[in-house]
mmCIF file of C-alpha atoms in Angstrom:
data_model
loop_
_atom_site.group_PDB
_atom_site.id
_atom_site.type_symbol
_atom_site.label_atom_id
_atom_site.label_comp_id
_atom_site.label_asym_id
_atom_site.label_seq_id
_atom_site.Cartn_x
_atom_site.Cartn_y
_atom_site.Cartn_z
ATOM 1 C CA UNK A 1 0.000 0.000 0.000
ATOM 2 C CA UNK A 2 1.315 3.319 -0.890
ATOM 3 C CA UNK A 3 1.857 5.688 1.975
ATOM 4 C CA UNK A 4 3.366 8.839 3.032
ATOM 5 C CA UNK A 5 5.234 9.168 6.748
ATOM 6 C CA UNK A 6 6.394 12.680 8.114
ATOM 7 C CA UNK A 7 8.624 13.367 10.806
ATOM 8 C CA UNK A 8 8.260 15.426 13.618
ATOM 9 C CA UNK A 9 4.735 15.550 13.508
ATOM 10 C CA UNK A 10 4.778 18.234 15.615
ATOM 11 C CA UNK A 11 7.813 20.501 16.552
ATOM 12 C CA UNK A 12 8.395 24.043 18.613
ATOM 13 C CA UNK A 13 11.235 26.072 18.126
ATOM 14 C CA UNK A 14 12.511 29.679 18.604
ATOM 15 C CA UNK A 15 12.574 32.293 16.384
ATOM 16 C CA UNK A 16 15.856 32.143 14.452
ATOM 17 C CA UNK A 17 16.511 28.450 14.775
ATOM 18 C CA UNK A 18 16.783 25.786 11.512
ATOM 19 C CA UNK A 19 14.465 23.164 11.402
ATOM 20 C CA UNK A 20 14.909 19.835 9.276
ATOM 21 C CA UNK A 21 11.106 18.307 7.981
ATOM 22 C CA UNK A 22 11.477 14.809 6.931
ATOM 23 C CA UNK A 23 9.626 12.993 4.873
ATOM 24 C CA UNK A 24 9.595 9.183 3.454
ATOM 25 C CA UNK A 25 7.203 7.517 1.361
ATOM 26 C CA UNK A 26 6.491 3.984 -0.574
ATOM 27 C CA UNK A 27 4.919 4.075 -3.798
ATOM 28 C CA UNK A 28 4.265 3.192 -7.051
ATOM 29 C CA UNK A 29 4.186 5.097 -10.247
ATOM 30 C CA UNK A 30 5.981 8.002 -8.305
ATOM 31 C CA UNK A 31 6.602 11.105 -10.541
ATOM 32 C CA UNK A 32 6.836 13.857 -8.436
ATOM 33 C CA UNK A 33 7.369 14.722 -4.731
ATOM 34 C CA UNK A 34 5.512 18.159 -2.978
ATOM 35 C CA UNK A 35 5.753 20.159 -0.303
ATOM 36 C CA UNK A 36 3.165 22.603 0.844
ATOM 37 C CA UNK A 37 2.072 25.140 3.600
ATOM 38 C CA UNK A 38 -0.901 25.328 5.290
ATOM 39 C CA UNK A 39 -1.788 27.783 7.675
ATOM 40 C CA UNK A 40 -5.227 28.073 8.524
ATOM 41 C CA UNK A 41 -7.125 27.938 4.946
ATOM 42 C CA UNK A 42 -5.784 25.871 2.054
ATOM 43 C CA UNK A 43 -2.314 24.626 1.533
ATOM 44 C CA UNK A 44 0.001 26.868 -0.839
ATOM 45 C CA UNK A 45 2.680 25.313 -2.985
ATOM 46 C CA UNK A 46 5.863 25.666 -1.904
ATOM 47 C CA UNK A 47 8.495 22.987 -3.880
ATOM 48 C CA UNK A 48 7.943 19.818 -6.774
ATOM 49 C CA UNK A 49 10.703 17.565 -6.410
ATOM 50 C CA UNK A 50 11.558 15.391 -9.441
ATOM 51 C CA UNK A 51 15.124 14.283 -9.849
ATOM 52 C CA UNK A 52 17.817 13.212 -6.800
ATOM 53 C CA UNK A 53 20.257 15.495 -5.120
ATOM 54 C CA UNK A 54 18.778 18.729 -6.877
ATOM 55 C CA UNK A 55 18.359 21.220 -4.507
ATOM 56 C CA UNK A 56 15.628 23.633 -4.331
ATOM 57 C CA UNK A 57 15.421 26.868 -2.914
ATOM 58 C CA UNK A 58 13.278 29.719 -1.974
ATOM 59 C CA UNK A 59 14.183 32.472 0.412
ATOM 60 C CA UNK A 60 15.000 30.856 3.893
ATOM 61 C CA UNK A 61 13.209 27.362 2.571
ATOM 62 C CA UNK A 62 14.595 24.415 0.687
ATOM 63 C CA UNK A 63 14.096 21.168 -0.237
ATOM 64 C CA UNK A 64 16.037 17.914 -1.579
ATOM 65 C CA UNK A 65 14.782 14.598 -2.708
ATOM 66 C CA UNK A 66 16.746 11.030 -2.856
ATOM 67 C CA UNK A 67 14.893 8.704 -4.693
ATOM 68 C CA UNK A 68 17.531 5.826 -4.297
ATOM 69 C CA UNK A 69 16.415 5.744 -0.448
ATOM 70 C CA UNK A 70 12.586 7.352 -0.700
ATOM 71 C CA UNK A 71 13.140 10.681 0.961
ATOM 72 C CA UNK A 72 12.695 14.174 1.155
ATOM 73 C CA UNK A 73 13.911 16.812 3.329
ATOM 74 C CA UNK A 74 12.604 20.419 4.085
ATOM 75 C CA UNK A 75 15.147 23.115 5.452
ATOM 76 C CA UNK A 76 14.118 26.402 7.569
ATOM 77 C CA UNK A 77 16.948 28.413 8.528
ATOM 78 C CA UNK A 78 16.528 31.654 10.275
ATOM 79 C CA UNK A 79 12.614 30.376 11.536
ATOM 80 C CA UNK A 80 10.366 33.327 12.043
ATOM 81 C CA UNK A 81 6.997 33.699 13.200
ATOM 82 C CA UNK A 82 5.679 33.749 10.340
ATOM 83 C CA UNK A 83 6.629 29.987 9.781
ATOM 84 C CA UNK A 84 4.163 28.233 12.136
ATOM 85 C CA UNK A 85 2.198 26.256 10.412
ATOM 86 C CA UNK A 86 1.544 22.700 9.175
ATOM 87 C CA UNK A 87 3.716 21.823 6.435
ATOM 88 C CA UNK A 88 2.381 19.042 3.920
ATOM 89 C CA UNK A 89 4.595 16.705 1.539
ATOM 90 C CA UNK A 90 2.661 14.608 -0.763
ATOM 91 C CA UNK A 91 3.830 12.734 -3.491
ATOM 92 C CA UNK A 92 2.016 12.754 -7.177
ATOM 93 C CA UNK A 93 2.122 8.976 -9.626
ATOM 94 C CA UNK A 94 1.765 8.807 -12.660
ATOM 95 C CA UNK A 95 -2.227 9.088 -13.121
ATOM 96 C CA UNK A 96 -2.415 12.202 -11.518
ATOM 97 C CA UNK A 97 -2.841 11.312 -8.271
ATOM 98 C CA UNK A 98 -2.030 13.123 -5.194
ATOM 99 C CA UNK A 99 -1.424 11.555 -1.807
ATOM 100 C CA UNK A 100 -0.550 13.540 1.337
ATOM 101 C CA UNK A 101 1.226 12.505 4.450
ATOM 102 C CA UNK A 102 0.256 13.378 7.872
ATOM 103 C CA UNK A 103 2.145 16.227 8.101
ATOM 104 C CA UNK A 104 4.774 18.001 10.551
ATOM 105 C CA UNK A 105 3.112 20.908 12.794
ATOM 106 C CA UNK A 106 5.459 23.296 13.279
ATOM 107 C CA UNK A 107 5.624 26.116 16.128
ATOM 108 C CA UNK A 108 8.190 28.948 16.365
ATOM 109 C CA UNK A 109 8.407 30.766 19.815
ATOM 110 C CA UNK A 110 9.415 34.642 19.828
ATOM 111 C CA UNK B 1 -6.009 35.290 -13.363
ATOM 112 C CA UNK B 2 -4.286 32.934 -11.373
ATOM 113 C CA UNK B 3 -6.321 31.701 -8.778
ATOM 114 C CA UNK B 4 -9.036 28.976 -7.957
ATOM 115 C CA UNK B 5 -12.166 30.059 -6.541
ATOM 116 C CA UNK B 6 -14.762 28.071 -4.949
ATOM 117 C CA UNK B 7 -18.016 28.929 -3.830
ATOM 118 C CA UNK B 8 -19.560 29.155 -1.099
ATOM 119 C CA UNK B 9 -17.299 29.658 1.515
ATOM 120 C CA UNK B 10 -19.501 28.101 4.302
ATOM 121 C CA UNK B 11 -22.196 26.044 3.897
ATOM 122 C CA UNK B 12 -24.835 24.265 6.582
ATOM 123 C CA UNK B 13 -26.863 21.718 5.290
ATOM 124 C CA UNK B 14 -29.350 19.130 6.789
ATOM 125 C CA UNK B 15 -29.511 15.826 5.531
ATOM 126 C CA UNK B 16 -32.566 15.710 3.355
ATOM 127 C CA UNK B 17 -30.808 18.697 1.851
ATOM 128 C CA UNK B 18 -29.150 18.851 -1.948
ATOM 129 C CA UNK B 19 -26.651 21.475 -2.575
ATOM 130 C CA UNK B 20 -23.702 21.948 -5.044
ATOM 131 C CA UNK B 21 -19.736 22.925 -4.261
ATOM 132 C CA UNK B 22 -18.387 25.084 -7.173
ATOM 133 C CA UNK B 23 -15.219 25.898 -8.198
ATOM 134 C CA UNK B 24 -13.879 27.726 -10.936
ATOM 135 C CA UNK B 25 -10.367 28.170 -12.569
ATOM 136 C CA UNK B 26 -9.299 30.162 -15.489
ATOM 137 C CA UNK B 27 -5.153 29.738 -16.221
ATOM 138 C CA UNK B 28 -6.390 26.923 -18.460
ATOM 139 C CA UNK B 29 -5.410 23.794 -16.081
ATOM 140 C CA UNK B 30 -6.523 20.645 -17.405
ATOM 141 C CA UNK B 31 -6.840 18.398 -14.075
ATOM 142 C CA UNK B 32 -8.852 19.424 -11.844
ATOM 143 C CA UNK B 33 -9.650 17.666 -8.009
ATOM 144 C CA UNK B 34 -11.642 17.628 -5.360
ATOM 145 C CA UNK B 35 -10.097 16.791 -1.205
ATOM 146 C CA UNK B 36 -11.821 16.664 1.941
ATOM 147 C CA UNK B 37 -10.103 17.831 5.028
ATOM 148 C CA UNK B 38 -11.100 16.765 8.628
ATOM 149 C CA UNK B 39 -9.469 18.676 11.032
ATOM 150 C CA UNK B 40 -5.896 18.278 11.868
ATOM 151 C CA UNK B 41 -5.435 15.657 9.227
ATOM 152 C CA UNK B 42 -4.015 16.046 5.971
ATOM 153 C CA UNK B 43 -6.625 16.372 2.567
ATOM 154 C CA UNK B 44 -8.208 13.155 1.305
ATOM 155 C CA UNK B 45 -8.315 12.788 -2.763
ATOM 156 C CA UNK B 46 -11.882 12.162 -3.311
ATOM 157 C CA UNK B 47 -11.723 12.799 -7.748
ATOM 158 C CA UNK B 48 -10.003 13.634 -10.496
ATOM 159 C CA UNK B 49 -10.847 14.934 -13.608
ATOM 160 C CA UNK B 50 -8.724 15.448 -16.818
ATOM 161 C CA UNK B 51 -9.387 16.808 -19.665
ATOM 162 C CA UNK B 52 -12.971 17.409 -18.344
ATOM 163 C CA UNK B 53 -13.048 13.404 -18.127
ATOM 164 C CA UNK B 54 -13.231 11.671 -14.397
ATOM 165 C CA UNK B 55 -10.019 9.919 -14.279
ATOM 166 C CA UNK B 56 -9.928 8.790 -10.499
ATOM 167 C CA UNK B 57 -12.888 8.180 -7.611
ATOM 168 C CA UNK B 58 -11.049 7.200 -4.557
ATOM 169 C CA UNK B 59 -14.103 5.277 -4.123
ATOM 170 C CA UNK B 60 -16.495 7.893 -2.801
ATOM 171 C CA UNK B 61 -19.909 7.619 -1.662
ATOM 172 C CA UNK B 62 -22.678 8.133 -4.216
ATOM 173 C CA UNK B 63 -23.793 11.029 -1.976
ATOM 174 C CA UNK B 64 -21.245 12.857 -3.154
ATOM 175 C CA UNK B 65 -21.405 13.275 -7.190
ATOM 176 C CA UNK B 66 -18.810 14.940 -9.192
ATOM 177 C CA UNK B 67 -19.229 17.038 -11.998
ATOM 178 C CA UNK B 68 -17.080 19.069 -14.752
ATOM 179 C CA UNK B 69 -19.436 20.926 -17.126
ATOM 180 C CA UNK B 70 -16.077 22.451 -18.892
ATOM 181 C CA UNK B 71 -12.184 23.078 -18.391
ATOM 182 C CA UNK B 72 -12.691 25.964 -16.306
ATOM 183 C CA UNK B 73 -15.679 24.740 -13.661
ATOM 184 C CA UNK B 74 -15.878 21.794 -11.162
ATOM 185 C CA UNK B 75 -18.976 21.041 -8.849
ATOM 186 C CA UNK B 76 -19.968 18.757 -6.346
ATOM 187 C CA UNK B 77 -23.238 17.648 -5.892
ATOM 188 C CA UNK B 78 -24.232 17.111 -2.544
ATOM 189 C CA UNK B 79 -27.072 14.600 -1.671
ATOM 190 C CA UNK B 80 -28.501 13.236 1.717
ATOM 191 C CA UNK B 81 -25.096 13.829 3.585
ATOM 192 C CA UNK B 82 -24.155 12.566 6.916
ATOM 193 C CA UNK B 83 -23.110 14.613 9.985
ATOM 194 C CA UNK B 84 -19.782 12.960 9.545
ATOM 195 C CA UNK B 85 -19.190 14.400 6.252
ATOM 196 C CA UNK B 86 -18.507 17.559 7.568
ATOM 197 C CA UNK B 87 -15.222 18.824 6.494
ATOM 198 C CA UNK B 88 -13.014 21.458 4.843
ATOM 199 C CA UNK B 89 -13.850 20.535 1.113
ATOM 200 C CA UNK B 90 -11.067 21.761 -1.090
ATOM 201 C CA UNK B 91 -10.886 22.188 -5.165
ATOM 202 C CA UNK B 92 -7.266 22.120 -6.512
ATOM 203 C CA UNK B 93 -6.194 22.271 -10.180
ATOM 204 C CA UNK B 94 -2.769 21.448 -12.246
ATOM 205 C CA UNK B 95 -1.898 22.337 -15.649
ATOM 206 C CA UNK B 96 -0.920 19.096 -17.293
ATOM 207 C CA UNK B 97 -2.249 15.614 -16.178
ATOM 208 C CA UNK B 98 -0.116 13.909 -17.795
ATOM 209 C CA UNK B 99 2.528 15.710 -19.668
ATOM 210 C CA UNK B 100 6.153 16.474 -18.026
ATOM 211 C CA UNK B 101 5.844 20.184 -17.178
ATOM 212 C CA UNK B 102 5.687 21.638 -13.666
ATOM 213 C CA UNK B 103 2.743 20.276 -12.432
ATOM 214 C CA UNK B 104 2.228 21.729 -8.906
ATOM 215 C CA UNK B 105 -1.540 21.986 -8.025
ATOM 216 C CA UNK B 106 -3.050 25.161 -6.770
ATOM 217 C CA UNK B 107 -6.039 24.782 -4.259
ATOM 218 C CA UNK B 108 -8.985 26.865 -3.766
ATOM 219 C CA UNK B 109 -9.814 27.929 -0.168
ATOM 220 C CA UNK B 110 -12.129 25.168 0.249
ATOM 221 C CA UNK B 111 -15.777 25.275 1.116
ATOM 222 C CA UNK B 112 -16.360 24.523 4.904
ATOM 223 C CA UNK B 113 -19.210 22.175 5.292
ATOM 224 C CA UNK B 114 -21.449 21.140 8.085
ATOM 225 C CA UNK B 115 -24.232 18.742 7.717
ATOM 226 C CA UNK B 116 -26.296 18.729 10.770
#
């Protein structure tokens, strides 16, 4: 059965600390990984990972996938306030279909 | 435009009741889905539809019965629901089912529902 597992599932931290996400998975017909954000409403996009030991950056986030052992991370360096949320990886097969994992609460302190 | 709407934005229904979800997106995606989010857990694929075709039911009650009148709309007819089926009801859409372009899906911000 294809599933999604996320660790922490929940985490606090103070403002200004790095925080590593982690997420594995088992599938079939994988063909993309995703991370999102969700704060209170819907979850916004934040990386697609397709190929191994790309990095991916945005600001203060980023993201890396190994396929050869089924797992992504998802770096926050410099955490603000504005970070708290619950942050979603899913991964996509090949028919289009999207499956989440549990995802990783996260809490940063002033 | 690039956003997905969805309409309405709360919604209270008993369970006699029929009512429809709608959502709406116009940067000409051509998969579009339908989740449903309890709280504190992460959104359930109910369908998807590409190329205006239903492509997946993650086995779904008959109660709930999709519906994609063109590329651009999605709605989801509601019938006899159970108090259990209220949720956070989200529409999401991508641009290419099945192509090799960046694919990341954009959601709506969902339709809370509460059957009583």
């Amino acid at each position: 059965e294809d599933k999604v597992v996320q660790s922490p599932l929940s985490l606090v931290v103070h403002e200004g600390d790095t925080v590593t996400l982690n997420c594995s998975y088992e599938v079939t017909n994988f063909r993309s990984l995703l991370w999102y954000k969700q704060e209170k409403k819907a979850p916004t996009f934040l990386f697609m990972l397709t190929s191994s030991g790309i990095e991916k950056k945005s600001g203060r986030l980023s993201s890396i996938l190994d396929k050869k052992e089924l797992f992504s991370i998802l770096n926050i360096t410099a955490t603000q306030t504005g970070d708290s949320a619950v942050y979603l990886c899913a991964y996509k097969t090949s028919y289009d279909k999207v499956i989440f994992g549990p995802g990783t609460s996260l809490s940063v302190i002033p | 435009d690039t956003e997905v709407t969805q309409t309405p934005k709360h919604l209270v229904m008993g369970m006699t009741n029929k009512k429809s979800l709608k959502c709406e997106q116009h940067m000409g995606h051509r998969a579009m889905y339908w989740y449903k989010q309890k709280a504190k857990k992460p959104p359930e694929l109910m369908f998807v539809y590409s190329y205006e075709k239903l492509s997946i039911n993650e086995s779904v009650p008959s109660r709930f019965s999709p519906e994609c009148p063109n590329s651009s709309l999605l709605n989801l007819h509601l019938h006899a629901l159970q108090p259990e089926d209220s949720a956070l009801y989200l529409c999401a859409s991508s641009q290419d089912p099945s192509g090799t372009s960046s694919n990341e899906q954009f959601f709506g911000p969902g339709t809370r529902l509460t059957v009583l």
